[in-house]
XYZ file of C-alpha atoms in Angstrom:
715
model
C -30.565 11.076 -0.465
C -27.861 8.415 -0.551
C -24.222 9.323 0.165
C -21.996 7.177 -2.046
C -18.230 6.605 -2.068
C -16.742 5.284 -5.318
C -13.480 3.330 -5.384
C -11.667 2.266 -8.566
C -8.670 -0.071 -8.503
C -6.344 -0.625 -11.467
C -4.878 -4.128 -11.556
C -2.591 -5.823 -14.043
C -5.569 -7.617 -15.600
C -8.772 -5.861 -14.534
C -9.919 -2.432 -13.409
C -12.589 -2.826 -10.718
C -15.027 -0.150 -9.593
C -17.317 -0.258 -6.560
C -20.012 2.036 -5.140
C -20.496 1.982 -1.355
C -23.415 3.481 0.585
C -21.847 5.387 3.503
C -24.946 4.963 5.697
C -24.917 1.159 5.723
C -21.574 0.516 4.031
C -23.301 -1.933 1.763
C -22.036 -2.426 -1.791
C -24.542 -0.852 -4.171
C -22.873 -1.881 -7.428
C -19.570 -3.023 -8.840
C -18.129 -3.406 -12.334
C -15.096 -5.052 -13.902
C -13.303 -3.734 -17.003
C -10.110 -4.927 -18.682
C -7.169 -2.708 -17.742
C -6.289 -0.616 -20.793
C -2.490 -0.889 -20.896
C -2.361 -0.296 -24.657
C -4.891 2.559 -24.943
C -3.612 5.963 -26.040
C -4.654 7.427 -22.662
C -3.114 4.457 -20.815
C -4.876 2.910 -17.835
C -6.837 6.160 -17.358
C -9.097 5.075 -20.228
C -10.097 1.965 -18.265
C -10.691 4.034 -15.115
C -13.096 6.330 -16.962
C -14.866 3.374 -18.606
C -15.258 1.631 -15.240
C -16.640 4.799 -13.640
C -19.251 5.329 -16.356
C -20.341 1.672 -16.262
C -20.646 1.849 -12.474
C -22.790 4.999 -12.519
C -25.146 3.381 -15.041
C -25.317 0.020 -13.288
C -25.907 1.504 -9.832
C -28.314 4.148 -11.151
C -26.256 6.679 -9.262
C -27.280 10.325 -9.396
C -24.283 12.693 -9.612
C -25.305 14.577 -6.468
C -25.272 11.316 -4.456
C -21.511 10.860 -4.869
C -19.438 12.264 -1.988
C -16.028 10.886 -2.991
C -14.302 9.300 -5.991
C -10.926 7.653 -5.344
C -8.771 5.519 -7.592
C -5.452 3.728 -7.560
C -3.321 3.950 -10.658
C -0.427 2.160 -12.320
C -0.037 5.060 -14.760
C 3.088 6.449 -13.071
C 4.748 3.037 -12.814
C 3.873 2.161 -16.412
C 5.182 5.516 -17.661
C 8.562 4.881 -16.044
C 8.864 1.214 -17.006
C 7.837 1.917 -20.609
C 9.941 5.071 -20.942
C 6.900 7.325 -21.454
C 8.729 10.279 -19.921
C 9.937 13.712 -20.994
C 13.481 15.044 -20.941
C 14.015 16.906 -17.666
C 15.915 20.177 -17.513
C 17.672 20.618 -14.157
C 18.604 24.044 -12.822
C 21.159 23.718 -10.018
C 21.729 26.758 -7.822
C 24.462 27.764 -5.404
C 27.217 30.237 -4.629
C 30.743 30.480 -3.274
C 32.901 27.559 -2.237
C 29.953 25.161 -2.164
C 29.181 25.651 -5.863
C 31.308 22.710 -6.994
C 29.578 20.322 -4.599
C 26.131 21.610 -5.622
C 27.003 21.140 -9.320
C 28.180 17.596 -8.627
C 25.084 16.611 -6.628
C 22.435 18.264 -8.818
C 23.805 17.367 -12.258
C 21.877 14.097 -12.522
C 22.876 12.276 -15.703
C 20.456 10.184 -17.797
C 18.763 7.617 -15.533
C 18.079 4.001 -16.503
C 14.483 3.268 -15.449
C 14.245 -0.271 -16.835
C 16.370 -2.310 -19.253
C 16.614 -0.226 -22.423
C 14.437 2.601 -21.020
C 16.192 5.864 -20.164
C 15.123 9.155 -18.602
C 17.121 11.856 -20.448
C 18.246 15.030 -18.671
C 19.966 18.328 -19.453
C 21.575 20.726 -16.995
C 22.366 24.360 -16.207
C 23.896 25.946 -13.106
C 23.017 29.419 -11.816
C 25.211 31.361 -9.386
C 22.769 32.834 -6.882
C 25.165 35.622 -5.848
C 26.374 36.885 -9.230
C 23.608 36.664 -11.793
C 20.304 35.440 -10.385
C 17.496 37.503 -11.926
C 14.126 36.626 -13.402
C 15.351 37.379 -16.920
C 18.357 35.067 -16.479
C 16.086 32.323 -15.152
C 13.769 32.708 -18.168
C 16.706 32.590 -20.575
C 18.068 29.460 -18.843
C 14.701 27.697 -19.026
C 14.414 28.643 -22.717
C 17.858 27.112 -23.379
C 16.814 23.893 -21.647
C 13.628 23.868 -23.724
C 15.714 24.129 -26.890
C 17.613 21.036 -25.721
C 14.289 19.206 -25.538
C 13.324 19.634 -21.880
C 9.622 18.988 -21.291
C 9.774 19.639 -17.535
C 12.008 21.576 -15.136
C 13.583 20.767 -11.755
C 14.838 23.514 -9.437
C 17.541 22.274 -7.044
C 19.428 24.189 -4.349
C 21.256 23.054 -1.222
C 19.377 23.753 2.024
C 16.196 24.737 0.181
C 14.308 22.832 2.889
C 15.196 25.771 5.160
C 14.721 28.535 2.585
C 12.767 27.478 -0.530
C 12.492 31.020 -1.948
C 14.830 30.596 -4.943
C 13.563 27.130 -5.883
C 10.013 28.460 -5.739
C 10.914 31.409 -7.992
C 12.304 29.073 -10.685
C 9.240 26.834 -10.377
C 6.853 29.797 -10.761
C 8.658 31.147 -13.836
C 8.790 27.715 -15.509
C 5.069 27.202 -14.949
C 4.338 30.680 -16.307
C 6.266 29.659 -19.450
C 3.980 26.626 -19.824
C 6.370 23.993 -18.488
C 5.529 21.616 -15.635
C 8.095 21.953 -12.868
C 9.193 20.467 -9.555
C 11.317 21.904 -6.761
C 13.332 19.548 -4.566
C 11.810 20.875 -1.334
C 8.349 19.971 -2.674
C 9.464 16.349 -2.784
C 11.161 16.087 0.599
C 12.223 18.240 3.531
C 15.224 16.023 4.249
C 18.823 16.980 3.639
C 20.614 14.951 0.990
C 20.661 17.096 -2.141
C 21.584 14.348 -4.629
C 18.769 12.013 -3.584
C 16.291 14.890 -3.330
C 17.226 16.043 -6.843
C 17.051 12.514 -8.276
C 13.553 12.045 -6.841
C 12.490 15.438 -8.205
C 13.826 14.495 -11.674
C 11.764 11.292 -11.752
C 8.735 13.229 -10.496
C 9.152 15.901 -13.187
C 9.612 13.300 -15.937
C 6.098 11.919 -15.403
C 4.382 15.249 -14.690
C 3.019 15.752 -18.250
C 1.467 12.275 -18.551
C 0.109 12.379 -14.990
C -1.350 15.871 -15.376
C -3.044 14.704 -18.597
C -4.421 11.677 -16.732
C -5.766 13.867 -13.935
C -7.374 16.278 -16.392
C -9.014 13.347 -18.208
C -10.419 12.084 -14.904
C -11.690 15.523 -13.871
C -13.248 16.087 -17.292
C -14.965 12.702 -17.165
C -16.336 13.409 -13.694
C -17.738 16.750 -14.807
C -19.290 15.150 -17.912
C -21.189 12.769 -15.633
C -22.201 15.703 -13.421
C -20.180 14.496 -10.420
C -18.579 17.308 -8.413
C -17.324 15.224 -5.477
C -13.643 15.381 -4.476
C -11.316 13.259 -6.620
C -8.666 11.397 -4.608
C -5.746 9.253 -5.763
C -4.162 6.307 -3.941
C -0.609 6.823 -2.715
C 2.073 4.172 -2.418
C 2.087 4.499 1.396
C -1.533 3.351 1.724
C -3.309 6.700 1.964
C -5.081 8.912 -0.548
C -4.248 12.445 -1.668
C -6.152 15.143 -3.507
C -5.779 16.257 -7.124
C -3.517 19.169 -6.157
C -1.086 16.707 -4.599
C -1.242 14.508 -7.698
C -0.378 17.449 -9.961
C 2.640 18.335 -7.833
C 3.961 14.942 -6.667
C 2.754 12.090 -8.901
C 5.848 10.122 -7.854
C 3.973 9.369 -4.601
C 1.579 7.103 -6.554
C 4.303 4.807 -7.933
C 3.256 1.700 -5.963
C -0.371 2.547 -5.278
C -1.732 -0.737 -6.674
C -0.565 -2.989 -3.799
C -1.472 -0.223 -1.330
C -5.144 -0.423 -2.325
C -5.457 -4.042 -1.230
C -3.754 -3.326 2.084
C -6.137 -0.412 2.699
C -8.983 -2.884 2.192
C -7.415 -5.316 4.668
C -7.072 -2.639 7.341
C -10.300 -0.695 6.795
C -12.793 -3.246 5.443
C -11.634 -6.651 6.703
C -10.307 -5.202 9.997
C -7.095 -7.233 9.804
C -4.700 -6.373 12.629
C -2.350 -9.386 12.493
C -1.439 -11.730 9.660
C 0.237 -12.104 6.283
C -1.877 -10.573 3.549
C -1.828 -11.988 0.018
C -3.601 -10.113 -2.739
C -3.875 -12.373 -5.768
C -4.779 -10.908 -9.136
C -4.475 -12.320 -12.622
C -0.825 -11.379 -13.173
C 0.918 -11.179 -9.790
C 0.531 -11.728 -6.051
C 1.377 -8.998 -3.530
C 2.520 -10.180 -0.091
C 2.739 -8.003 3.021
C 2.916 -8.374 6.787
C 0.270 -6.644 8.902
C 1.303 -6.201 12.549
C -0.561 -4.151 15.144
C -2.868 -2.950 12.382
C 0.006 -1.459 10.386
C 2.207 -2.383 7.452
C 5.896 -1.560 7.399
C 6.916 1.332 5.177
C 10.126 1.261 3.145
C 12.020 3.576 0.830
C 10.905 3.116 -2.781
C 13.278 2.375 -5.654
C 13.015 2.716 -9.414
C 15.518 0.365 -10.982
C 18.664 0.814 -8.904
C 17.735 4.356 -7.885
C 16.734 5.005 -4.273
C 14.104 7.735 -3.889
C 12.755 10.027 -1.179
C 9.388 8.262 -1.520
C 7.768 5.956 1.021
C 5.931 2.800 -0.043
C 4.277 -0.006 1.868
C 6.655 -2.937 2.268
C 5.145 -5.316 -0.270
C 6.778 -8.242 -2.040
C 5.381 -8.913 -5.523
C 5.677 -12.396 -7.048
C 4.878 -12.982 -10.732
C 2.466 -15.839 -10.054
C -1.330 -15.417 -9.872
C -4.629 -16.767 -11.126
C -3.916 -16.009 -14.781
C -0.317 -17.258 -14.838
C 0.359 -19.513 -17.816
C 2.093 -22.894 -17.775
C 5.540 -23.782 -19.145
C 6.718 -27.218 -20.287
C 10.237 -28.515 -20.914
C 11.348 -32.053 -21.727
C 7.805 -33.320 -21.421
C 7.303 -31.993 -17.872
C 5.734 -28.908 -16.318
C 8.785 -26.769 -15.587
C 7.468 -23.399 -14.406
C 4.491 -21.099 -13.969
C 4.435 -17.533 -15.348
C 5.430 -14.791 -15.494
C 3.289 -14.335 -18.625
C -0.410 -14.119 -17.766
C -3.435 -14.890 -19.924
C -4.649 -11.277 -20.100
C -1.278 -9.846 -21.122
C -1.033 -12.636 -23.738
C -4.506 -11.753 -25.041
C -5.850 -15.266 -24.406
C -9.074 -16.271 -22.629
C -8.781 -18.565 -19.603
C -9.635 -22.200 -20.216
C -11.882 -22.122 -17.121
C -14.107 -19.376 -18.556
C -14.136 -20.263 -22.261
C -16.970 -21.857 -24.214
C -16.782 -25.638 -24.099
C -17.576 -25.668 -27.838
C -14.482 -23.568 -28.530
C -12.336 -25.901 -26.452
C -13.706 -29.089 -28.000
C -11.251 -29.437 -30.883
C -8.472 -27.289 -29.401
C -5.165 -29.076 -28.842
C -2.183 -28.316 -26.558
C 0.579 -26.408 -28.351
C 3.975 -25.098 -27.238
C 4.925 -21.581 -28.263
C 5.575 -17.957 -27.295
C 2.390 -16.190 -26.086
C 3.788 -12.775 -27.114
C 6.709 -11.830 -29.366
C 9.914 -12.103 -27.360
C 8.511 -14.603 -24.841
C 10.206 -17.997 -24.398
C 8.672 -20.660 -26.690
C 7.996 -23.130 -23.859
C 4.524 -21.952 -22.811
C 1.730 -24.466 -23.370
C -1.747 -23.342 -24.448
C -4.695 -24.717 -26.382
C -4.903 -23.851 -30.075
C -7.730 -24.153 -32.589
C -8.117 -22.493 -36.002
C -6.156 -19.384 -35.081
C -7.728 -19.109 -31.616
C -5.601 -19.594 -28.504
C -6.770 -20.463 -24.975
C -4.564 -20.158 -21.902
C -3.916 -23.029 -19.508
C -3.689 -21.302 -16.134
C -3.271 -21.590 -12.378
C -7.014 -20.870 -12.136
C -7.716 -23.959 -14.226
C -5.390 -26.050 -12.047
C -7.072 -24.913 -8.810
C -10.490 -25.715 -10.284
C -9.247 -29.127 -11.415
C -8.042 -29.806 -7.848
C -11.427 -28.790 -6.399
C -9.964 -25.922 -4.341
C -12.217 -23.140 -5.653
C -15.511 -22.850 -3.706
C -18.897 -22.625 -5.413
C -19.910 -19.041 -6.283
C -16.295 -17.854 -5.940
C -15.164 -15.381 -8.589
C -12.486 -17.831 -9.793
C -14.910 -20.758 -10.069
C -14.859 -21.908 -13.688
C -16.847 -24.325 -15.786
C -15.916 -27.744 -14.448
C -16.432 -29.466 -17.819
C -14.194 -26.869 -19.500
C -11.474 -27.435 -16.942
C -11.729 -31.223 -17.029
C -11.535 -31.270 -20.835
C -8.552 -28.881 -20.893
C -6.542 -30.749 -18.265
C -7.329 -34.128 -19.782
C -5.697 -32.838 -22.979
C -2.738 -31.425 -21.042
C -2.354 -34.727 -19.164
C -2.374 -36.631 -22.434
C 0.424 -34.390 -23.762
C 2.494 -35.025 -20.621
C 1.510 -38.682 -20.242
C 0.024 -38.134 -16.770
C -3.375 -37.743 -15.115
C -5.156 -34.354 -15.194
C -4.955 -34.214 -11.384
C -1.209 -34.825 -11.359
C -0.679 -32.066 -13.944
C -2.857 -29.644 -11.945
C -1.039 -30.390 -8.699
C 2.361 -29.892 -10.350
C 1.210 -26.461 -11.554
C -0.013 -25.412 -8.107
C 3.068 -26.799 -6.390
C 5.463 -24.898 -8.675
C 3.528 -21.629 -8.501
C 2.651 -21.665 -4.809
C 6.145 -22.814 -3.791
C 7.519 -19.426 -4.852
C 4.852 -17.596 -2.887
C 5.351 -19.841 0.150
C 9.092 -19.087 0.058
C 8.383 -15.336 0.170
C 5.971 -15.820 3.085
C 8.509 -17.958 4.963
C 11.153 -15.274 4.436
C 8.791 -12.754 6.090
C 8.210 -15.134 9.002
C 11.950 -15.650 9.505
C 12.924 -11.986 9.094
C 10.375 -10.767 11.639
C 10.709 -13.795 13.961
C 6.946 -14.341 13.859
C 5.245 -16.863 16.143
C 3.589 -19.406 13.828
C 0.939 -20.393 16.385
C -0.678 -16.938 16.132
C -0.193 -16.548 12.385
C -2.627 -16.880 9.498
C -2.787 -16.020 5.810
C -5.467 -13.586 4.610
C -6.311 -13.868 0.915
C -7.973 -11.270 -1.285
C -8.222 -10.472 -4.972
C -10.014 -12.285 -7.757
C -7.454 -15.094 -7.773
C -7.264 -15.607 -3.989
C -8.897 -19.042 -3.975
C -6.517 -20.275 -6.690
C -3.350 -19.524 -4.703
C -3.979 -19.032 -0.970
C -5.427 -22.457 0.060
C -2.578 -24.447 -1.509
C 0.063 -22.001 -0.221
C -1.375 -22.294 3.297
C -1.220 -26.091 2.977
C 2.441 -25.936 1.940
C 3.225 -23.745 4.968
C 0.950 -25.632 7.379
C -0.792 -22.360 8.301
C -4.490 -21.494 8.632
C -5.998 -19.133 6.070
C -9.109 -17.068 5.482
C -10.433 -15.496 2.279
C -11.551 -11.883 2.673
C -15.172 -10.930 1.942
C -15.894 -9.691 -1.595
C -12.347 -10.656 -2.469
C -12.700 -10.070 -6.221
C -13.374 -6.336 -5.681
C -11.437 -6.054 -2.442
C -8.881 -3.480 -3.597
C -11.558 -1.208 -5.057
C -13.300 -1.291 -1.665
C -9.961 -0.439 -0.057
C -9.557 2.601 -2.310
C -13.082 3.803 -1.488
C -12.464 3.536 2.269
C -8.804 4.628 2.404
C -7.703 7.386 4.738
C -6.142 10.665 3.649
C -2.443 10.458 4.492
C 0.552 12.765 4.518
C 4.113 12.213 5.675
C 6.597 14.935 6.589
C 10.262 14.101 7.153
C 12.821 16.562 8.487
C 16.498 16.367 9.313
C 16.741 17.269 13.017
C 19.566 16.516 15.460
C 18.273 15.910 19.007
C 14.770 17.271 18.296
C 13.211 19.230 21.139
C 9.663 18.816 22.403
C 8.789 22.011 20.511
C 10.251 20.533 17.297
C 8.102 17.413 17.618
C 4.925 19.350 18.391
C 5.567 21.730 15.475
C 6.095 18.814 13.092
C 2.941 17.148 14.396
C 0.893 20.287 13.826
C 2.270 20.733 10.288
C 1.351 17.151 9.345
C -2.114 17.525 10.858
C -2.674 20.782 8.944
C -1.782 19.091 5.644
C -4.376 16.305 5.952
C -6.980 18.808 7.133
C -6.274 20.906 4.031
C -6.974 17.830 1.865
C -10.395 17.333 3.441
C -9.858 15.153 6.522
C -12.437 15.562 9.278
C -10.623 17.041 12.348
C -11.870 14.472 14.880
C -10.530 11.593 12.759
C -6.934 12.816 12.469
C -4.115 10.763 14.019
C -0.429 11.675 13.866
C 2.390 9.219 14.544
C 5.871 10.607 15.229
C 9.016 8.566 14.559
C 12.527 9.613 15.606
C 15.581 8.040 13.957
C 18.575 9.187 16.011
C 21.084 7.317 13.831
C 20.075 9.272 10.726
C 19.050 12.479 12.593
C 15.631 12.151 10.993
C 12.149 12.854 12.348
C 8.997 11.696 10.575
C 5.347 12.669 11.164
C 2.676 10.454 9.581
C -0.803 11.988 9.651
C -3.968 10.122 8.666
C -7.609 11.142 8.672
C -10.960 10.133 7.220
C -12.943 12.319 4.835
C -15.966 12.138 7.091
C -16.508 11.899 10.833
C -17.151 8.500 12.431
C -16.183 6.633 9.266
C -14.772 3.662 11.165
C -17.802 3.526 13.463
C -20.045 3.311 10.403
C -17.987 0.509 8.873
C -17.800 -1.548 12.068
C -20.681 -2.025 14.511
C -20.101 -2.347 18.308
C -20.404 -5.885 19.673
C -21.338 -7.080 23.196
C -18.618 -7.893 25.742
C -19.023 -11.680 25.493
C -18.307 -11.476 21.762
C -15.121 -9.543 22.470
C -14.123 -12.280 24.943
C -14.706 -14.887 22.238
C -12.468 -12.938 19.849
C -9.735 -12.749 22.505
C -10.027 -16.483 23.217
C -9.695 -17.319 19.526
C -6.632 -15.074 19.218
C -4.984 -16.549 22.320
C -6.028 -20.069 21.260
C -7.761 -20.941 24.520
C -11.258 -21.490 25.939
C -13.439 -18.477 26.703
C -13.722 -19.379 30.404
C -9.949 -18.979 30.764
C -10.021 -15.390 29.505
C -9.519 -12.617 32.094
C -10.113 -8.892 31.672
C -7.078 -6.853 32.749
C -8.174 -3.316 31.905
C -10.954 -1.477 30.115
C -11.865 1.918 28.683
C -15.049 2.976 26.914
C -13.583 1.763 23.611
C -10.934 -0.882 24.378
C -10.581 -3.998 26.532
C -7.338 -5.756 27.483
C -7.696 -9.544 27.782
C -5.242 -12.214 28.884
C -5.096 -15.981 29.365
C -2.050 -17.054 31.403
C -0.307 -20.157 30.112
C 2.661 -22.343 30.990
C 5.328 -22.856 28.330
C 7.643 -25.865 28.578
C 11.102 -26.363 27.127
C 13.786 -29.063 27.206
C 11.229 -31.894 27.059
C 9.208 -30.389 29.907
C 12.151 -29.968 32.284
C 11.930 -26.174 32.142
C 8.611 -24.427 32.684
C 7.757 -20.758 32.821
C 4.561 -18.763 32.911
C 3.503 -16.354 30.175
C 0.735 -13.784 30.149
C 0.058 -12.802 26.526
C -2.302 -9.848 26.142
C -4.685 -8.818 23.366
C -6.357 -5.432 23.021
C -9.832 -5.720 21.472
C -11.834 -2.651 20.445
C -15.570 -2.132 20.882
C -16.198 -3.551 17.399
C -14.635 -6.897 18.276
C -11.453 -6.224 16.290
C -8.073 -7.245 17.717
C -5.985 -4.071 17.580
C -2.815 -5.092 19.447
C -1.210 -8.308 20.660
C 1.626 -8.552 23.184
C 3.699 -11.531 24.296
C 4.527 -9.534 27.430
C 3.216 -6.125 28.396
C 2.678 -3.773 31.303
C -0.607 -1.836 31.493
C -1.613 1.305 33.352
C -5.207 2.475 33.760
C -5.606 6.187 34.491
C -7.704 9.222 33.649
C -6.727 11.952 31.228
C -6.552 14.529 34.030
C -3.738 12.832 35.957
C -2.187 11.261 32.900
C 1.023 13.282 32.564
C 2.343 12.596 36.056
C 1.333 8.930 36.064
C 2.799 8.486 32.596
C 6.132 9.802 33.878
C 6.112 7.413 36.855
C 5.166 4.501 34.587
C 8.015 5.215 32.160
C 10.554 5.765 34.965
C 9.696 2.318 36.318
C 10.106 0.613 32.927
C 13.238 2.435 31.723
C 16.435 0.437 32.017
C 19.990 1.593 31.442
C 22.756 -0.063 29.474
C 26.097 0.815 27.913
C 24.344 2.883 25.226
C 22.143 4.794 27.686
C 18.452 4.605 28.583
C 16.147 2.116 26.867
C 12.363 2.420 26.895
C 9.745 -0.087 25.731
C 7.407 0.565 22.805
C 4.464 2.574 24.166
C 0.836 2.708 22.989
C -1.902 4.984 24.348
C -5.635 4.211 24.153
C -7.500 7.483 24.456
C -11.152 7.684 23.434
C -11.659 5.714 20.201
C -8.038 6.271 19.137
C -5.015 4.035 19.607
C -1.889 6.180 19.464
C 1.445 4.580 18.614
C 4.489 6.081 20.362
C 6.786 3.186 19.436
C 8.791 5.419 17.086
C 9.923 7.746 19.897
C 13.275 7.219 21.584
C 13.060 8.746 25.062
C 10.598 9.343 27.885
C 10.431 13.116 27.503
C 9.258 12.801 23.881
C 6.511 10.355 24.894
C 5.408 12.484 27.848
C 5.339 15.667 25.749
C 3.303 14.215 22.882
C 1.183 12.145 25.271
C 0.306 15.236 27.302
C -0.675 17.019 24.082
C -3.101 14.181 23.260
C -4.486 14.067 26.821
C -5.299 17.787 26.732
C -7.695 17.142 23.846
C -10.041 15.019 25.999
C -12.052 15.427 29.225
C -10.096 15.082 32.477
C -12.327 12.265 33.777
C -12.038 10.161 30.599
C -10.455 6.714 31.160
C -7.117 6.180 29.413
C -4.998 3.043 28.998
C -1.217 3.118 28.673
C 0.516 -0.004 27.321
C 4.204 -0.928 27.280
C 5.398 -3.764 25.027
C 8.024 -5.708 26.999
C 8.839 -8.298 24.327
C 12.368 -6.974 23.823
């Protein structure tokens, strides 16, 4: 019997669904449905439609499905459109601190988007004088009478003792109200920010619970009893229980789906990733197989929610064209799908025959300077996709490849309106649109001081070929289009790892603190269904903010990565290293090797000051057994050892590389290759933390197993 993973991705224009056979990781079927922004059930309606179409098309038996995962824009849409309930906040405290607790928990109405407010109401309970179940019930009833549709329980230091917050939450739920406690959202101190995040979470609980119930009901109607997972904004997936409690974690899950595809399916370890849809382009930097994580915001409000660091630009394949004073003036942000217009590239040539260019507002409230084709009440969008086709940039059989006669006819008419050739009009469109994307990419390059010689653009999404080639040309960078790019994000959702992040406020954390946090994070992903042998935990220590973070990831089945990627012979790995280091294969040397990883180098001489100054460099790449580059170093120190003598040799290695300055000891970023896992210790701040957590990892493997320790000496 087949074992099938289903991934569903919700984009601004389309909802894509894909079925993947876990034995061969071949794509069994995929479907594309318009995203249902205006449906009563929201985008969930499109998710259900896509799932049912996929099951029929792939002739999938319910018992064959082992996992269903989907991304969702439902939470984001609910906030941006004001589809939220009034939130009743119950602040709790006693004694001299009561005034501060009142001030920090009494969150006034929040502006989510221009003209869209999240209304609140508030009560304070003194936990020493009158804190009983009957008083709590009466307080919740009063908040209900003021219109509260969800409750937040907020108390200072509840991260240490959540008992009272949990009591309020339990009573509210027993009264039929969805509720959130602040310690559910975050275990960090900072009561105001914790409460604000809990308020936003509570405001979308009703709509998100309804969405989840619709999904579960639809699965059961099709006979599928596989786990249902939802994409998080930090690039992982979580189970339905997590969705019911913390839907705020899904706020930016759309861009995260594409990045999951880049990491898991396309095996991207270095590069700038551009996911191009019909409405917008998401841009992110992938370094050492990871994407930076940032603190999420809604409007001007900072939240205790982590999201992948993605820049979204309102230009994509479906972006419409704007004209002022007889010249093309801008591209977007209105897209063809949101305007309800078919693309010129995919329309019937008979429909386009008598259509003429017209200036107007695609939707009520839009500027009147958009140009589109009009014929007898029908409107057809002139788009970036049409321009890329006109310029001959879209390959045959690509998803964005349109009818060439359609495109030629449409751009001839546009050129006539503007008194220029069709090609000149098309190039102006691409130049204006891609210039904005190129500027965002250049800002990433400058901010992270990236070396251009080792940099490339990776394009995915249905509109990748309409944007990425021209953007790469503007930046003078190489590019590659990902496989199956039109359904790339859906594949990413299907293959995404379970993920959980725990943050705690700890001053000078001890080794025991770090190990305890690690074990708690590991237990959480195991509880959601991660296979034990796939779990990795990264610890980060922020001494400036007295914050410690544990990020745990794990796959839902053992050897998932090994099934996706097949081992390759050593000469192929050498070829990969040579391509990465931009040299010939015969100049590649092997520095170190384990059963799963090989360290390659190719020494080179770098000249400066017109050749007057020369110095040698030894860049290093770490290639895994599947031929995937996992790490790159400009300068690094390596240590080969076995797990049995690892602790002592690790200490000697770190002592040698530690240097001391005015602010104390400084250690390089450390990575540990142990078995098939690559463990990142770069977030730790001193040798004892690395040795403690490293020794814990070494104990999990056989004493004779080869291990590779790597120190990044770039800085």
